């Protein structure tokens, strides 16, 4: 609610002034959800503030808090800026996919945006990680595509990787496609039952009174 968000903003503002001195204002366990809430309910100013704060941070865990929140803006432009930042060279290879994961976790639109970005920038991403551990590309693929839940989307992803083969990531891609298709079947079954009908929930609520 408004009170929680106001308190989140107060703590956010204190923390970003001086992350080292004001760390206790925003303890580790609350930092990511507070960052996400402020960015999601803000705009370009909050987005820019978080990026500026990143430059002040010295530990990887603190930097990761920024990566996990920067994609939560509601604006497509700011989400796209976050994705571009991920592959700009300013972020370590072992961390860049967290930003993509942040965008895809933020909303259904964010997931679509991340997957489109991955396809569009595939050559660049591939060249970035080609000498790194295959687990880095595994993580990047999962962050950009694992959240889908339709057979049609699984077919699209499969076709993309058939056209852009990644032998070292073949197992991860196969596991992900199997998971998407399993979840899609479960969703189709759920939609075909009373669970998808508003009347079911109305009657359940009435019975529990």
mmCIF file with all atom_site columns, C-alpha atoms in Angstrom:
data_model
loop_
_atom_site.group_PDB
_atom_site.id
_atom_site.type_symbol
_atom_site.label_atom_id
_atom_site.label_alt_id
_atom_site.label_comp_id
_atom_site.label_asym_id
_atom_site.label_entity_id
_atom_site.label_seq_id
_atom_site.pdbx_PDB_ins_code
_atom_site.Cartn_x
_atom_site.Cartn_y
_atom_site.Cartn_z
_atom_site.occupancy
_atom_site.B_iso_or_equiv
_atom_site.pdbx_formal_charge
_atom_site.auth_seq_id
_atom_site.auth_comp_id
_atom_site.auth_asym_id
_atom_site.auth_atom_id
_atom_site.pdbx_PDB_model_num
ATOM 1   C CA . UNK A 1 1   ? 0.000   0.000   0.000   1.00 0.00 ? 1   UNK A CA 1
ATOM 2   C CA . UNK A 1 2   ? 0.903   3.719   -0.059  1.00 0.00 ? 2   UNK A CA 1
ATOM 3   C CA . UNK A 1 3   ? 2.419   3.650   3.442   1.00 0.00 ? 3   UNK A CA 1
ATOM 4   C CA . UNK A 1 4   ? 4.747   0.771   2.636   1.00 0.00 ? 4   UNK A CA 1
ATOM 5   C CA . UNK A 1 5   ? 5.819   2.434   -0.625  1.00 0.00 ? 5   UNK A CA 1
ATOM 6   C CA . UNK A 1 6   ? 6.471   5.751   1.135   1.00 0.00 ? 6   UNK A CA 1
ATOM 7   C CA . UNK A 1 7   ? 8.693   3.981   3.669   1.00 0.00 ? 7   UNK A CA 1
ATOM 8   C CA . UNK A 1 8   ? 10.443  2.079   0.845   1.00 0.00 ? 8   UNK A CA 1
ATOM 9   C CA . UNK A 1 9   ? 11.149  5.377   -0.921  1.00 0.00 ? 9   UNK A CA 1
ATOM 10  C CA . UNK A 1 10  ? 12.473  6.961   2.280   1.00 0.00 ? 10  UNK A CA 1
ATOM 11  C CA . UNK A 1 11  ? 14.868  4.078   2.870   1.00 0.00 ? 11  UNK A CA 1
ATOM 12  C CA . UNK A 1 12  ? 15.838  3.988   -0.815  1.00 0.00 ? 12  UNK A CA 1
ATOM 13  C CA . UNK A 1 13  ? 16.670  7.717   -0.793  1.00 0.00 ? 13  UNK A CA 1
ATOM 14  C CA . UNK A 1 14  ? 18.788  7.363   2.353   1.00 0.00 ? 14  UNK A CA 1
ATOM 15  C CA . UNK A 1 15  ? 20.647  4.316   1.022   1.00 0.00 ? 15  UNK A CA 1
ATOM 16  C CA . UNK A 1 16  ? 21.527  5.794   -2.387  1.00 0.00 ? 16  UNK A CA 1
ATOM 17  C CA . UNK A 1 17  ? 22.946  8.957   -0.768  1.00 0.00 ? 17  UNK A CA 1
ATOM 18  C CA . UNK A 1 18  ? 25.787  6.877   0.670   1.00 0.00 ? 18  UNK A CA 1
ATOM 19  C CA . UNK A 1 19  ? 25.416  3.077   0.335   1.00 0.00 ? 19  UNK A CA 1
ATOM 20  C CA . UNK A 1 20  ? 28.359  2.322   2.637   1.00 0.00 ? 20  UNK A CA 1
ATOM 21  C CA . UNK A 1 21  ? 27.411  4.690   5.452   1.00 0.00 ? 21  UNK A CA 1
ATOM 22  C CA . UNK A 1 22  ? 23.645  4.094   5.214   1.00 0.00 ? 22  UNK A CA 1
ATOM 23  C CA . UNK A 1 23  ? 23.612  0.329   4.619   1.00 0.00 ? 23  UNK A CA 1
ATOM 24  C CA . UNK A 1 24  ? 21.664  -0.292  7.830   1.00 0.00 ? 24  UNK A CA 1
ATOM 25  C CA . UNK A 1 25  ? 18.822  1.910   6.521   1.00 0.00 ? 25  UNK A CA 1
ATOM 26  C CA . UNK A 1 26  ? 18.158  -0.801  3.935   1.00 0.00 ? 26  UNK A CA 1
ATOM 27  C CA . UNK A 1 27  ? 19.263  -4.261  5.143   1.00 0.00 ? 27  UNK A CA 1
ATOM 28  C CA . UNK A 1 28  ? 20.330  -6.853  2.556   1.00 0.00 ? 28  UNK A CA 1
ATOM 29  C CA . UNK A 1 29  ? 17.190  -8.981  2.839   1.00 0.00 ? 29  UNK A CA 1
ATOM 30  C CA . UNK A 1 30  ? 14.926  -6.022  1.933   1.00 0.00 ? 30  UNK A CA 1
ATOM 31  C CA . UNK A 1 31  ? 17.131  -4.302  -0.613  1.00 0.00 ? 31  UNK A CA 1
ATOM 32  C CA . UNK A 1 32  ? 16.009  -6.059  -3.807  1.00 0.00 ? 32  UNK A CA 1
ATOM 33  C CA . UNK A 1 33  ? 12.224  -5.821  -3.176  1.00 0.00 ? 33  UNK A CA 1
ATOM 34  C CA . UNK A 1 34  ? 12.598  -2.160  -2.141  1.00 0.00 ? 34  UNK A CA 1
ATOM 35  C CA . UNK A 1 35  ? 14.663  -1.358  -5.244  1.00 0.00 ? 35  UNK A CA 1
ATOM 36  C CA . UNK A 1 36  ? 12.117  -3.176  -7.413  1.00 0.00 ? 36  UNK A CA 1
ATOM 37  C CA . UNK A 1 37  ? 9.146   -1.360  -5.858  1.00 0.00 ? 37  UNK A CA 1
ATOM 38  C CA . UNK A 1 38  ? 10.731  2.081   -6.180  1.00 0.00 ? 38  UNK A CA 1
ATOM 39  C CA . UNK A 1 39  ? 11.818  1.498   -9.789  1.00 0.00 ? 39  UNK A CA 1
ATOM 40  C CA . UNK A 1 40  ? 8.441   -0.024  -10.730 1.00 0.00 ? 40  UNK A CA 1
ATOM 41  C CA . UNK A 1 41  ? 6.518   2.900   -9.269  1.00 0.00 ? 41  UNK A CA 1
ATOM 42  C CA . UNK A 1 42  ? 8.954   5.530   -10.488 1.00 0.00 ? 42  UNK A CA 1
ATOM 43  C CA . UNK A 1 43  ? 10.340  6.583   -13.828 1.00 0.00 ? 43  UNK A CA 1
ATOM 44  C CA . UNK A 1 44  ? 13.537  7.776   -15.497 1.00 0.00 ? 44  UNK A CA 1
ATOM 45  C CA . UNK A 1 45  ? 14.751  9.521   -12.320 1.00 0.00 ? 45  UNK A CA 1
ATOM 46  C CA . UNK A 1 46  ? 14.651  6.378   -10.171 1.00 0.00 ? 46  UNK A CA 1
ATOM 47  C CA . UNK A 1 47  ? 16.149  4.300   -12.986 1.00 0.00 ? 47  UNK A CA 1
ATOM 48  C CA . UNK A 1 48  ? 19.055  6.754   -13.339 1.00 0.00 ? 48  UNK A CA 1
ATOM 49  C CA . UNK A 1 49  ? 19.527  6.932   -9.552  1.00 0.00 ? 49  UNK A CA 1
ATOM 50  C CA . UNK A 1 50  ? 19.907  3.170   -9.335  1.00 0.00 ? 50  UNK A CA 1
ATOM 51  C CA . UNK A 1 51  ? 22.476  3.191   -12.153 1.00 0.00 ? 51  UNK A CA 1
ATOM 52  C CA . UNK A 1 52  ? 24.423  5.960   -10.378 1.00 0.00 ? 52  UNK A CA 1
ATOM 53  C CA . UNK A 1 53  ? 24.272  3.985   -7.143  1.00 0.00 ? 53  UNK A CA 1
ATOM 54  C CA . UNK A 1 54  ? 25.789  0.977   -8.910  1.00 0.00 ? 54  UNK A CA 1
ATOM 55  C CA . UNK A 1 55  ? 28.949  3.021   -9.540  1.00 0.00 ? 55  UNK A CA 1
ATOM 56  C CA . UNK A 1 56  ? 29.356  3.558   -5.790  1.00 0.00 ? 56  UNK A CA 1
ATOM 57  C CA . UNK A 1 57  ? 29.124  -0.134  -4.921  1.00 0.00 ? 57  UNK A CA 1
ATOM 58  C CA . UNK A 1 58  ? 32.263  -2.208  -4.403  1.00 0.00 ? 58  UNK A CA 1
ATOM 59  C CA . UNK A 1 59  ? 31.038  -5.723  -3.579  1.00 0.00 ? 59  UNK A CA 1
ATOM 60  C CA . UNK A 1 60  ? 29.534  -8.152  -6.058  1.00 0.00 ? 60  UNK A CA 1
ATOM 61  C CA . UNK A 1 61  ? 26.563  -8.949  -3.804  1.00 0.00 ? 61  UNK A CA 1
ATOM 62  C CA . UNK A 1 62  ? 25.629  -5.252  -3.542  1.00 0.00 ? 62  UNK A CA 1
ATOM 63  C CA . UNK A 1 63  ? 25.955  -4.820  -7.305  1.00 0.00 ? 63  UNK A CA 1
ATOM 64  C CA . UNK A 1 64  ? 23.756  -7.882  -7.858  1.00 0.00 ? 64  UNK A CA 1
ATOM 65  C CA . UNK A 1 65  ? 20.960  -6.165  -5.898  1.00 0.00 ? 65  UNK A CA 1
ATOM 66  C CA . UNK A 1 66  ? 20.953  -3.449  -8.588  1.00 0.00 ? 66  UNK A CA 1
ATOM 67  C CA . UNK A 1 67  ? 20.985  -6.003  -11.426 1.00 0.00 ? 67  UNK A CA 1
ATOM 68  C CA . UNK A 1 68  ? 17.971  -7.794  -9.964  1.00 0.00 ? 68  UNK A CA 1
ATOM 69  C CA . UNK A 1 69  ? 15.895  -4.600  -9.807  1.00 0.00 ? 69  UNK A CA 1
ATOM 70  C CA . UNK A 1 70  ? 16.932  -2.390  -12.732 1.00 0.00 ? 70  UNK A CA 1
ATOM 71  C CA . UNK A 1 71  ? 14.550  -4.110  -15.180 1.00 0.00 ? 71  UNK A CA 1
ATOM 72  C CA . UNK A 1 72  ? 11.399  -3.452  -13.127 1.00 0.00 ? 72  UNK A CA 1
ATOM 73  C CA . UNK A 1 73  ? 10.552  -0.063  -14.628 1.00 0.00 ? 73  UNK A CA 1
ATOM 74  C CA . UNK A 1 74  ? 7.131   -0.022  -16.300 1.00 0.00 ? 74  UNK A CA 1
ATOM 75  C CA . UNK A 1 75  ? 8.482   1.917   -19.305 1.00 0.00 ? 75  UNK A CA 1
ATOM 76  C CA . UNK A 1 76  ? 9.621   -0.041  -22.369 1.00 0.00 ? 76  UNK A CA 1
ATOM 77  C CA . UNK A 1 77  ? 12.369  2.519   -23.058 1.00 0.00 ? 77  UNK A CA 1
ATOM 78  C CA . UNK A 1 78  ? 13.912  2.020   -19.601 1.00 0.00 ? 78  UNK A CA 1
ATOM 79  C CA . UNK A 1 79  ? 13.617  -1.765  -19.799 1.00 0.00 ? 79  UNK A CA 1
ATOM 80  C CA . UNK A 1 80  ? 15.411  -1.662  -23.161 1.00 0.00 ? 80  UNK A CA 1
ATOM 81  C CA . UNK A 1 81  ? 18.095  0.616   -21.701 1.00 0.00 ? 81  UNK A CA 1
ATOM 82  C CA . UNK A 1 82  ? 18.663  -1.943  -18.950 1.00 0.00 ? 82  UNK A CA 1
ATOM 83  C CA . UNK A 1 83  ? 19.039  -4.741  -21.506 1.00 0.00 ? 83  UNK A CA 1
ATOM 84  C CA . UNK A 1 84  ? 21.517  -2.665  -23.523 1.00 0.00 ? 84  UNK A CA 1
ATOM 85  C CA . UNK A 1 85  ? 23.473  -1.919  -20.348 1.00 0.00 ? 85  UNK A CA 1
ATOM 86  C CA . UNK A 1 86  ? 23.741  -5.673  -19.698 1.00 0.00 ? 86  UNK A CA 1
ATOM 87  C CA . UNK A 1 87  ? 25.771  -6.200  -22.891 1.00 0.00 ? 87  UNK A CA 1
ATOM 88  C CA . UNK A 1 88  ? 27.557  -2.821  -22.925 1.00 0.00 ? 88  UNK A CA 1
ATOM 89  C CA . UNK A 1 89  ? 30.786  -4.146  -21.406 1.00 0.00 ? 89  UNK A CA 1
ATOM 90  C CA . UNK A 1 90  ? 30.230  -2.238  -18.143 1.00 0.00 ? 90  UNK A CA 1
ATOM 91  C CA . UNK A 1 91  ? 28.889  -5.358  -16.423 1.00 0.00 ? 91  UNK A CA 1
ATOM 92  C CA . UNK A 1 92  ? 31.000  -8.451  -15.730 1.00 0.00 ? 92  UNK A CA 1
ATOM 93  C CA . UNK A 1 93  ? 30.373  -11.494 -17.942 1.00 0.00 ? 93  UNK A CA 1
ATOM 94  C CA . UNK A 1 94  ? 29.391  -13.589 -14.933 1.00 0.00 ? 94  UNK A CA 1
ATOM 95  C CA . UNK A 1 95  ? 26.696  -11.044 -13.973 1.00 0.00 ? 95  UNK A CA 1
ATOM 96  C CA . UNK A 1 96  ? 25.147  -9.602  -17.149 1.00 0.00 ? 96  UNK A CA 1
ATOM 97  C CA . UNK A 1 97  ? 22.338  -12.175 -17.358 1.00 0.00 ? 97  UNK A CA 1
ATOM 98  C CA . UNK A 1 98  ? 20.939  -11.046 -13.969 1.00 0.00 ? 98  UNK A CA 1
ATOM 99  C CA . UNK A 1 99  ? 19.810  -7.822  -15.656 1.00 0.00 ? 99  UNK A CA 1
ATOM 100 C CA . UNK A 1 100 ? 18.025  -9.770  -18.384 1.00 0.00 ? 100 UNK A CA 1
ATOM 101 C CA . UNK A 1 101 ? 16.424  -11.884 -15.677 1.00 0.00 ? 101 UNK A CA 1
ATOM 102 C CA . UNK A 1 102 ? 15.253  -8.724  -13.942 1.00 0.00 ? 102 UNK A CA 1
ATOM 103 C CA . UNK A 1 103 ? 13.507  -7.481  -17.087 1.00 0.00 ? 103 UNK A CA 1
ATOM 104 C CA . UNK A 1 104 ? 11.890  -10.861 -17.816 1.00 0.00 ? 104 UNK A CA 1
ATOM 105 C CA . UNK A 1 105 ? 10.740  -11.326 -14.196 1.00 0.00 ? 105 UNK A CA 1
ATOM 106 C CA . UNK A 1 106 ? 9.163   -7.868  -14.052 1.00 0.00 ? 106 UNK A CA 1
ATOM 107 C CA . UNK A 1 107 ? 6.083   -8.683  -16.180 1.00 0.00 ? 107 UNK A CA 1
ATOM 108 C CA . UNK A 1 108 ? 4.799   -10.708 -19.131 1.00 0.00 ? 108 UNK A CA 1
ATOM 109 C CA . UNK A 1 109 ? 5.754   -7.788  -21.353 1.00 0.00 ? 109 UNK A CA 1
ATOM 110 C CA . UNK A 1 110 ? 9.255   -7.824  -19.836 1.00 0.00 ? 110 UNK A CA 1
ATOM 111 C CA . UNK A 1 111 ? 9.628   -11.523 -20.672 1.00 0.00 ? 111 UNK A CA 1
ATOM 112 C CA . UNK A 1 112 ? 8.614   -10.886 -24.289 1.00 0.00 ? 112 UNK A CA 1
ATOM 113 C CA . UNK A 1 113 ? 11.047  -7.964  -24.454 1.00 0.00 ? 113 UNK A CA 1
ATOM 114 C CA . UNK A 1 114 ? 13.955  -10.008 -23.044 1.00 0.00 ? 114 UNK A CA 1
ATOM 115 C CA . UNK A 1 115 ? 13.412  -12.876 -25.477 1.00 0.00 ? 115 UNK A CA 1
ATOM 116 C CA . UNK A 1 116 ? 13.158  -10.465 -28.440 1.00 0.00 ? 116 UNK A CA 1
ATOM 117 C CA . UNK A 1 117 ? 16.336  -8.719  -27.301 1.00 0.00 ? 117 UNK A CA 1
ATOM 118 C CA . UNK A 1 118 ? 18.184  -12.039 -26.941 1.00 0.00 ? 118 UNK A CA 1
ATOM 119 C CA . UNK A 1 119 ? 17.270  -13.013 -30.507 1.00 0.00 ? 119 UNK A CA 1
ATOM 120 C CA . UNK A 1 120 ? 18.153  -9.618  -31.928 1.00 0.00 ? 120 UNK A CA 1
ATOM 121 C CA . UNK A 1 121 ? 21.496  -9.409  -30.100 1.00 0.00 ? 121 UNK A CA 1
ATOM 122 C CA . UNK A 1 122 ? 22.353  -13.105 -30.281 1.00 0.00 ? 122 UNK A CA 1
ATOM 123 C CA . UNK A 1 123 ? 25.605  -12.624 -32.232 1.00 0.00 ? 123 UNK A CA 1
ATOM 124 C CA . UNK A 1 124 ? 26.899  -10.063 -29.767 1.00 0.00 ? 124 UNK A CA 1
ATOM 125 C CA . UNK A 1 125 ? 25.885  -12.101 -26.726 1.00 0.00 ? 125 UNK A CA 1
ATOM 126 C CA . UNK A 1 126 ? 27.432  -15.234 -28.214 1.00 0.00 ? 126 UNK A CA 1
ATOM 127 C CA . UNK A 1 127 ? 30.733  -13.460 -28.901 1.00 0.00 ? 127 UNK A CA 1
ATOM 128 C CA . UNK A 1 128 ? 30.729  -12.063 -25.345 1.00 0.00 ? 128 UNK A CA 1
ATOM 129 C CA . UNK A 1 129 ? 30.451  -15.478 -23.702 1.00 0.00 ? 129 UNK A CA 1
ATOM 130 C CA . UNK A 1 130 ? 32.170  -17.797 -26.193 1.00 0.00 ? 130 UNK A CA 1
ATOM 131 C CA . UNK A 1 131 ? 35.322  -18.156 -24.064 1.00 0.00 ? 131 UNK A CA 1
ATOM 132 C CA . UNK A 1 132 ? 33.409  -18.291 -20.744 1.00 0.00 ? 132 UNK A CA 1
ATOM 133 C CA . UNK A 1 133 ? 31.918  -21.343 -19.047 1.00 0.00 ? 133 UNK A CA 1
ATOM 134 C CA . UNK A 1 134 ? 28.866  -22.746 -20.919 1.00 0.00 ? 134 UNK A CA 1
ATOM 135 C CA . UNK A 1 135 ? 26.910  -22.189 -17.686 1.00 0.00 ? 135 UNK A CA 1
ATOM 136 C CA . UNK A 1 136 ? 26.947  -18.431 -18.408 1.00 0.00 ? 136 UNK A CA 1
ATOM 137 C CA . UNK A 1 137 ? 25.051  -18.894 -21.681 1.00 0.00 ? 137 UNK A CA 1
ATOM 138 C CA . UNK A 1 138 ? 22.803  -21.464 -19.942 1.00 0.00 ? 138 UNK A CA 1
ATOM 139 C CA . UNK A 1 139 ? 21.836  -18.787 -17.417 1.00 0.00 ? 139 UNK A CA 1
ATOM 140 C CA . UNK A 1 140 ? 21.321  -16.161 -20.100 1.00 0.00 ? 140 UNK A CA 1
ATOM 141 C CA . UNK A 1 141 ? 19.011  -18.464 -22.098 1.00 0.00 ? 141 UNK A CA 1
ATOM 142 C CA . UNK A 1 142 ? 17.018  -19.352 -18.978 1.00 0.00 ? 142 UNK A CA 1
ATOM 143 C CA . UNK A 1 143 ? 16.662  -15.700 -17.961 1.00 0.00 ? 143 UNK A CA 1
ATOM 144 C CA . UNK A 1 144 ? 15.328  -14.729 -21.383 1.00 0.00 ? 144 UNK A CA 1
ATOM 145 C CA . UNK A 1 145 ? 13.133  -17.700 -22.282 1.00 0.00 ? 145 UNK A CA 1
ATOM 146 C CA . UNK A 1 146 ? 12.366  -20.085 -19.410 1.00 0.00 ? 146 UNK A CA 1
ATOM 147 C CA . UNK A 1 147 ? 9.351   -18.121 -18.174 1.00 0.00 ? 147 UNK A CA 1
ATOM 148 C CA . UNK A 1 148 ? 7.110   -18.920 -21.149 1.00 0.00 ? 148 UNK A CA 1
ATOM 149 C CA . UNK A 1 149 ? 4.153   -21.260 -20.816 1.00 0.00 ? 149 UNK A CA 1
ATOM 150 C CA . UNK A 1 150 ? 2.837   -22.137 -24.270 1.00 0.00 ? 150 UNK A CA 1
ATOM 151 C CA . UNK A 1 151 ? 3.553   -24.892 -26.773 1.00 0.00 ? 151 UNK A CA 1
ATOM 152 C CA . UNK A 1 152 ? 3.676   -22.324 -29.580 1.00 0.00 ? 152 UNK A CA 1
ATOM 153 C CA . UNK A 1 153 ? 6.383   -20.343 -27.786 1.00 0.00 ? 153 UNK A CA 1
ATOM 154 C CA . UNK A 1 154 ? 8.352   -23.544 -27.101 1.00 0.00 ? 154 UNK A CA 1
ATOM 155 C CA . UNK A 1 155 ? 8.220   -24.316 -30.847 1.00 0.00 ? 155 UNK A CA 1
ATOM 156 C CA . UNK A 1 156 ? 9.465   -20.801 -31.622 1.00 0.00 ? 156 UNK A CA 1
ATOM 157 C CA . UNK A 1 157 ? 12.372  -21.119 -29.161 1.00 0.00 ? 157 UNK A CA 1
ATOM 158 C CA . UNK A 1 158 ? 13.270  -24.568 -30.509 1.00 0.00 ? 158 UNK A CA 1
ATOM 159 C CA . UNK A 1 159 ? 13.286  -23.259 -34.085 1.00 0.00 ? 159 UNK A CA 1
ATOM 160 C CA . UNK A 1 160 ? 15.531  -20.343 -33.080 1.00 0.00 ? 160 UNK A CA 1
ATOM 161 C CA . UNK A 1 161 ? 18.154  -22.625 -31.537 1.00 0.00 ? 161 UNK A CA 1
ATOM 162 C CA . UNK A 1 162 ? 17.971  -25.009 -34.502 1.00 0.00 ? 162 UNK A CA 1
ATOM 163 C CA . UNK A 1 163 ? 18.861  -22.020 -36.687 1.00 0.00 ? 163 UNK A CA 1
ATOM 164 C CA . UNK A 1 164 ? 21.467  -20.779 -34.168 1.00 0.00 ? 164 UNK A CA 1
ATOM 165 C CA . UNK A 1 165 ? 22.957  -23.989 -32.738 1.00 0.00 ? 165 UNK A CA 1
ATOM 166 C CA . UNK A 1 166 ? 24.711  -23.955 -29.363 1.00 0.00 ? 166 UNK A CA 1
ATOM 167 C CA . UNK A 1 167 ? 26.164  -27.472 -28.926 1.00 0.00 ? 167 UNK A CA 1
ATOM 168 C CA . UNK A 1 168 ? 27.525  -26.727 -25.439 1.00 0.00 ? 168 UNK A CA 1
ATOM 169 C CA . UNK A 1 169 ? 24.085  -25.579 -24.268 1.00 0.00 ? 169 UNK A CA 1
ATOM 170 C CA . UNK A 1 170 ? 22.026  -28.272 -25.995 1.00 0.00 ? 170 UNK A CA 1
ATOM 171 C CA . UNK A 1 171 ? 21.102  -30.069 -22.763 1.00 0.00 ? 171 UNK A CA 1
ATOM 172 C CA . UNK A 1 172 ? 19.963  -26.868 -21.024 1.00 0.00 ? 172 UNK A CA 1
ATOM 173 C CA . UNK A 1 173 ? 17.838  -25.862 -24.014 1.00 0.00 ? 173 UNK A CA 1
ATOM 174 C CA . UNK A 1 174 ? 16.218  -29.329 -24.187 1.00 0.00 ? 174 UNK A CA 1
ATOM 175 C CA . UNK A 1 175 ? 15.426  -29.276 -20.439 1.00 0.00 ? 175 UNK A CA 1
ATOM 176 C CA . UNK A 1 176 ? 13.943  -25.792 -20.716 1.00 0.00 ? 176 UNK A CA 1
ATOM 177 C CA . UNK A 1 177 ? 11.761  -26.721 -23.706 1.00 0.00 ? 177 UNK A CA 1
ATOM 178 C CA . UNK A 1 178 ? 10.491  -29.817 -21.897 1.00 0.00 ? 178 UNK A CA 1
ATOM 179 C CA . UNK A 1 179 ? 9.611   -27.684 -18.857 1.00 0.00 ? 179 UNK A CA 1
ATOM 180 C CA . UNK A 1 180 ? 7.795   -25.049 -20.954 1.00 0.00 ? 180 UNK A CA 1
ATOM 181 C CA . UNK A 1 181 ? 5.769   -27.740 -22.753 1.00 0.00 ? 181 UNK A CA 1
ATOM 182 C CA . UNK A 1 182 ? 4.918   -29.525 -19.477 1.00 0.00 ? 182 UNK A CA 1
ATOM 183 C CA . UNK A 1 183 ? 3.753   -26.243 -17.926 1.00 0.00 ? 183 UNK A CA 1
ATOM 184 C CA . UNK A 1 184 ? 1.768   -25.419 -21.071 1.00 0.00 ? 184 UNK A CA 1
ATOM 185 C CA . UNK A 1 185 ? -0.080  -28.763 -20.884 1.00 0.00 ? 185 UNK A CA 1
ATOM 186 C CA . UNK A 1 186 ? -0.860  -28.211 -17.212 1.00 0.00 ? 186 UNK A CA 1
ATOM 187 C CA . UNK A 1 187 ? -2.153  -24.696 -17.955 1.00 0.00 ? 187 UNK A CA 1
ATOM 188 C CA . UNK A 1 188 ? -4.349  -25.979 -20.788 1.00 0.00 ? 188 UNK A CA 1
ATOM 189 C CA . UNK A 1 189 ? -5.829  -28.589 -18.440 1.00 0.00 ? 189 UNK A CA 1
ATOM 190 C CA . UNK A 1 190 ? -6.436  -25.998 -15.710 1.00 0.00 ? 190 UNK A CA 1
ATOM 191 C CA . UNK A 1 191 ? -8.126  -23.609 -18.149 1.00 0.00 ? 191 UNK A CA 1
ATOM 192 C CA . UNK A 1 192 ? -10.482 -26.393 -19.226 1.00 0.00 ? 192 UNK A CA 1
ATOM 193 C CA . UNK A 1 193 ? -11.718 -26.951 -15.647 1.00 0.00 ? 193 UNK A CA 1
ATOM 194 C CA . UNK A 1 194 ? -13.993 -24.964 -13.336 1.00 0.00 ? 194 UNK A CA 1
ATOM 195 C CA . UNK A 1 195 ? -10.867 -23.302 -11.894 1.00 0.00 ? 195 UNK A CA 1
ATOM 196 C CA . UNK A 1 196 ? -10.909 -20.932 -14.871 1.00 0.00 ? 196 UNK A CA 1
ATOM 197 C CA . UNK A 1 197 ? -14.524 -19.894 -14.265 1.00 0.00 ? 197 UNK A CA 1
ATOM 198 C CA . UNK A 1 198 ? -15.358 -16.860 -12.159 1.00 0.00 ? 198 UNK A CA 1
ATOM 199 C CA . UNK A 1 199 ? -18.473 -18.577 -10.787 1.00 0.00 ? 199 UNK A CA 1
ATOM 200 C CA . UNK A 1 200 ? -16.337 -21.297 -9.168  1.00 0.00 ? 200 UNK A CA 1
ATOM 201 C CA . UNK A 1 201 ? -14.409 -18.741 -7.113  1.00 0.00 ? 201 UNK A CA 1
ATOM 202 C CA . UNK A 1 202 ? -17.568 -16.848 -6.184  1.00 0.00 ? 202 UNK A CA 1
ATOM 203 C CA . UNK A 1 203 ? -19.180 -20.020 -4.876  1.00 0.00 ? 203 UNK A CA 1
ATOM 204 C CA . UNK A 1 204 ? -16.001 -21.016 -3.029  1.00 0.00 ? 204 UNK A CA 1
ATOM 205 C CA . UNK A 1 205 ? -15.839 -17.596 -1.354  1.00 0.00 ? 205 UNK A CA 1
ATOM 206 C CA . UNK A 1 206 ? -19.507 -17.802 -0.401  1.00 0.00 ? 206 UNK A CA 1
ATOM 207 C CA . UNK A 1 207 ? -19.054 -21.281 1.088   1.00 0.00 ? 207 UNK A CA 1
ATOM 208 C CA . UNK A 1 208 ? -16.096 -20.185 3.207   1.00 0.00 ? 208 UNK A CA 1
ATOM 209 C CA . UNK A 1 209 ? -17.994 -17.335 4.887   1.00 0.00 ? 209 UNK A CA 1
#
